[in-house]
XYZ file of C-alpha atoms in Angstrom:
239
model
C 165.603 156.753 72.315
C 163.566 158.292 69.543
C 159.809 157.953 69.916
C 158.196 155.275 67.756
C 156.567 156.586 64.625
C 152.886 155.951 64.102
C 152.114 153.352 61.473
C 150.176 154.870 58.551
C 146.562 153.753 58.559
C 146.730 152.328 55.020
C 149.875 150.313 55.782
C 148.291 148.951 58.937
C 145.201 147.923 56.979
C 147.347 146.257 54.305
C 149.333 144.304 56.911
C 146.172 143.106 58.606
C 144.681 142.062 55.268
C 147.853 140.139 54.406
C 147.793 138.407 57.780
C 144.210 137.307 57.245
C 145.088 136.075 53.759
C 148.057 134.062 55.051
C 145.888 132.533 57.731
C 143.395 131.522 55.075
C 146.122 130.038 52.881
C 147.420 127.996 55.796
C 144.014 126.408 56.149
C 143.668 125.969 52.398
C 147.049 124.238 52.050
C 145.858 121.338 54.145
C 143.060 120.823 51.634
C 145.262 120.953 48.529
C 146.550 117.455 49.244
C 142.989 116.158 49.306
C 141.663 114.934 45.965
C 138.246 116.348 46.841
C 139.789 119.842 46.709
C 140.794 119.317 43.079
C 137.455 117.897 41.976
C 135.617 120.764 43.680
C 137.833 123.315 41.944
C 137.459 121.514 38.616
C 133.663 121.513 38.858
C 133.617 125.111 40.039
C 135.665 126.159 37.026
C 133.455 124.109 34.716
C 130.289 125.796 35.976
C 131.690 129.251 35.194
C 133.420 128.394 31.888
C 131.017 126.795 29.362
C 133.669 125.715 26.849
C 135.696 123.952 29.542
C 132.516 122.368 30.925
C 131.759 120.899 27.500
C 135.238 119.398 27.177
C 135.216 118.108 30.755
C 131.950 116.249 30.240
C 133.202 114.909 26.905
C 136.279 113.593 28.681
C 134.170 112.067 31.461
C 132.117 110.392 28.742
C 135.117 108.839 27.008
C 137.192 108.165 30.122
C 135.870 104.623 30.797
C 136.956 103.597 27.293
C 140.584 104.723 27.662
C 143.101 101.886 27.563
C 146.085 103.131 29.551
C 148.172 106.075 30.723
C 149.254 107.053 27.207
C 145.655 107.000 26.001
C 144.488 109.087 28.971
C 147.197 111.690 28.367
C 146.412 111.789 24.647
C 142.768 112.544 25.397
C 143.759 115.172 27.962
C 145.862 116.927 25.332
C 143.066 116.761 22.766
C 140.189 117.863 24.979
C 141.900 120.455 27.170
C 143.924 122.465 24.677
C 141.510 125.418 24.728
C 141.946 128.828 26.356
C 139.511 128.197 29.236
C 141.531 125.392 30.830
C 142.393 126.046 34.511
C 146.018 127.119 34.809
C 146.839 124.306 37.230
C 145.722 121.697 34.667
C 147.452 123.486 31.801
C 150.732 123.606 33.729
C 150.376 119.968 34.679
C 150.105 118.908 31.052
C 153.123 121.020 30.100
C 155.237 119.636 32.940
C 154.285 116.075 32.018
C 156.136 116.476 28.728
C 159.416 117.453 30.389
C 159.762 115.342 33.528
C 160.699 111.657 33.936
C 157.514 109.698 34.525
C 155.622 112.951 33.982
C 153.136 111.383 31.596
C 152.402 108.499 33.935
C 151.974 110.892 36.863
C 149.643 113.171 34.911
C 147.572 110.212 33.742
C 147.423 108.799 37.262
C 146.249 112.119 38.680
C 143.722 112.453 35.874
C 142.361 108.974 36.526
C 141.914 109.669 40.230
C 140.358 113.104 39.904
C 138.228 112.391 36.849
C 136.928 109.339 38.679
C 135.812 111.625 41.508
C 134.193 114.067 39.098
C 132.617 111.268 37.089
C 131.245 109.747 40.267
C 128.920 112.724 40.530
C 127.472 112.025 37.080
C 127.900 108.267 36.566
C 125.288 106.212 38.387
C 127.010 102.851 37.975
C 129.616 100.790 36.169
C 127.005 98.489 34.593
C 123.181 98.182 34.503
C 122.948 96.101 37.674
C 125.221 98.520 39.518
C 123.062 101.471 38.436
C 119.784 100.062 39.751
C 120.325 101.075 43.372
C 121.129 104.690 42.584
C 118.249 105.030 40.145
C 115.823 103.580 42.665
C 117.002 106.108 45.247
C 116.355 108.895 42.745
C 112.887 107.526 42.064
C 112.012 107.229 45.744
C 113.046 110.847 46.330
C 110.768 112.063 43.539
C 113.197 112.349 40.632
C 112.846 110.806 37.191
C 115.890 110.037 35.045
C 117.275 109.201 31.653
C 120.261 106.864 31.405
C 123.062 107.253 28.882
C 125.794 104.716 28.167
C 129.296 106.167 28.173
C 131.802 105.613 25.394
C 133.398 107.098 22.308
C 132.045 107.334 18.800
C 131.720 103.950 17.103
C 134.395 103.124 14.535
C 133.720 99.478 13.622
C 130.650 97.349 13.021
C 131.582 95.190 16.000
C 131.506 98.262 18.244
C 128.107 99.260 16.856
C 126.713 95.781 17.541
C 128.184 95.842 21.045
C 126.600 99.223 21.787
C 123.192 98.038 20.590
C 123.505 94.955 22.796
C 124.435 97.093 25.789
C 121.388 99.309 25.288
C 119.111 96.271 25.065
C 120.639 94.762 28.197
C 120.215 98.069 30.023
C 116.538 98.230 29.072
C 115.883 94.699 30.315
C 117.649 95.189 33.645
C 116.023 98.535 34.429
C 112.554 97.460 33.306
C 112.708 94.400 35.546
C 114.021 96.334 38.544
C 111.580 99.241 38.180
C 108.587 96.913 38.549
C 109.355 96.769 42.277
C 109.509 100.535 42.750
C 106.606 102.326 44.454
C 104.010 104.106 42.359
C 104.465 107.857 41.921
C 101.758 109.752 40.099
C 103.951 112.813 39.592
C 106.633 110.800 37.794
C 104.439 108.375 35.880
C 102.165 110.838 34.090
C 102.006 114.376 32.779
C 99.323 116.473 31.093
C 99.704 114.406 27.905
C 99.342 110.975 29.482
C 101.363 108.136 31.052
C 105.155 108.265 31.293
C 107.520 105.307 31.326
C 109.488 104.653 34.487
C 112.555 103.703 32.461
C 114.030 106.241 30.053
C 117.200 105.479 28.090
C 119.021 107.966 25.865
C 120.476 106.417 22.707
C 123.359 107.867 20.686
C 122.588 107.364 16.972
C 126.268 107.801 16.099
C 127.119 104.803 18.288
C 124.807 102.572 16.249
C 126.711 102.983 12.985
C 130.318 102.748 11.907
C 129.823 105.063 8.917
C 127.969 107.913 10.583
C 129.812 110.822 8.956
C 128.981 113.624 6.486
C 130.426 111.773 3.489
C 128.669 108.479 4.277
C 125.554 109.786 5.973
C 123.092 107.755 3.883
C 124.807 104.478 4.680
C 125.355 105.543 8.276
C 121.693 106.398 8.785
C 120.693 103.042 7.321
C 123.046 101.241 9.717
C 121.724 103.195 12.686
C 118.091 102.529 11.757
C 118.710 98.801 11.385
C 120.100 98.619 14.913
C 117.656 101.098 16.424
C 114.446 99.355 15.332
C 114.949 96.233 17.513
C 115.784 98.489 20.455
C 112.583 100.475 19.968
C 110.520 97.300 19.690
C 112.077 95.999 22.899
C 111.407 99.297 24.695
C 107.756 99.187 23.630
C 107.471 95.585 24.796
C 108.969 96.453 28.197
C 107.018 99.672 28.633
C 110.209 101.736 28.563
C 111.126 104.822 26.572
């Protein structure tokens, strides 16, 4: 019997490296079926790719207003058509166009995973639901500003509805915040007192004609709806 030949050092190192990689993949495969794995990867990609991060947060913003699987898939196609989209998402959108029930599956996956991602940025489904999370932030020494999710306003009815939602949010948060403990670091800065309740308002959501060609009319519409909101905020001690 011929004596066994010695394994070259480089080949031995490569084999060992491959073995370690396979062992790691085996552990990783068990996580792939977990939705948390996808949301973690999605957020990780977003943090390192600014253009994708912008589109992801835009999609999270509009997601609650989508009306069904077809609408979800349409928004996915519109928002994630750029070059910085993770390959796994890009392939998923391509496959959805060629498989039976592909669109429904893609929309279903998007709903589940975007809901997980959104859960890290959305404090509640309505003002009352948000109170608990905001109070926890306050008690741990963090201030906040609250933004209502939704797409750009198209009709006057939508503009009125948005203004009403902002007013309702102010009332609920102002009432709830009265029971929160005092915190000198959060309630004042070097310029003076700070409101406990801070709400961010989208001017474009207060007008149906907020566009370059109708900017004068759009600004007038937005101002008409914004003034009562500002008066209410002043009355409630909010900002």
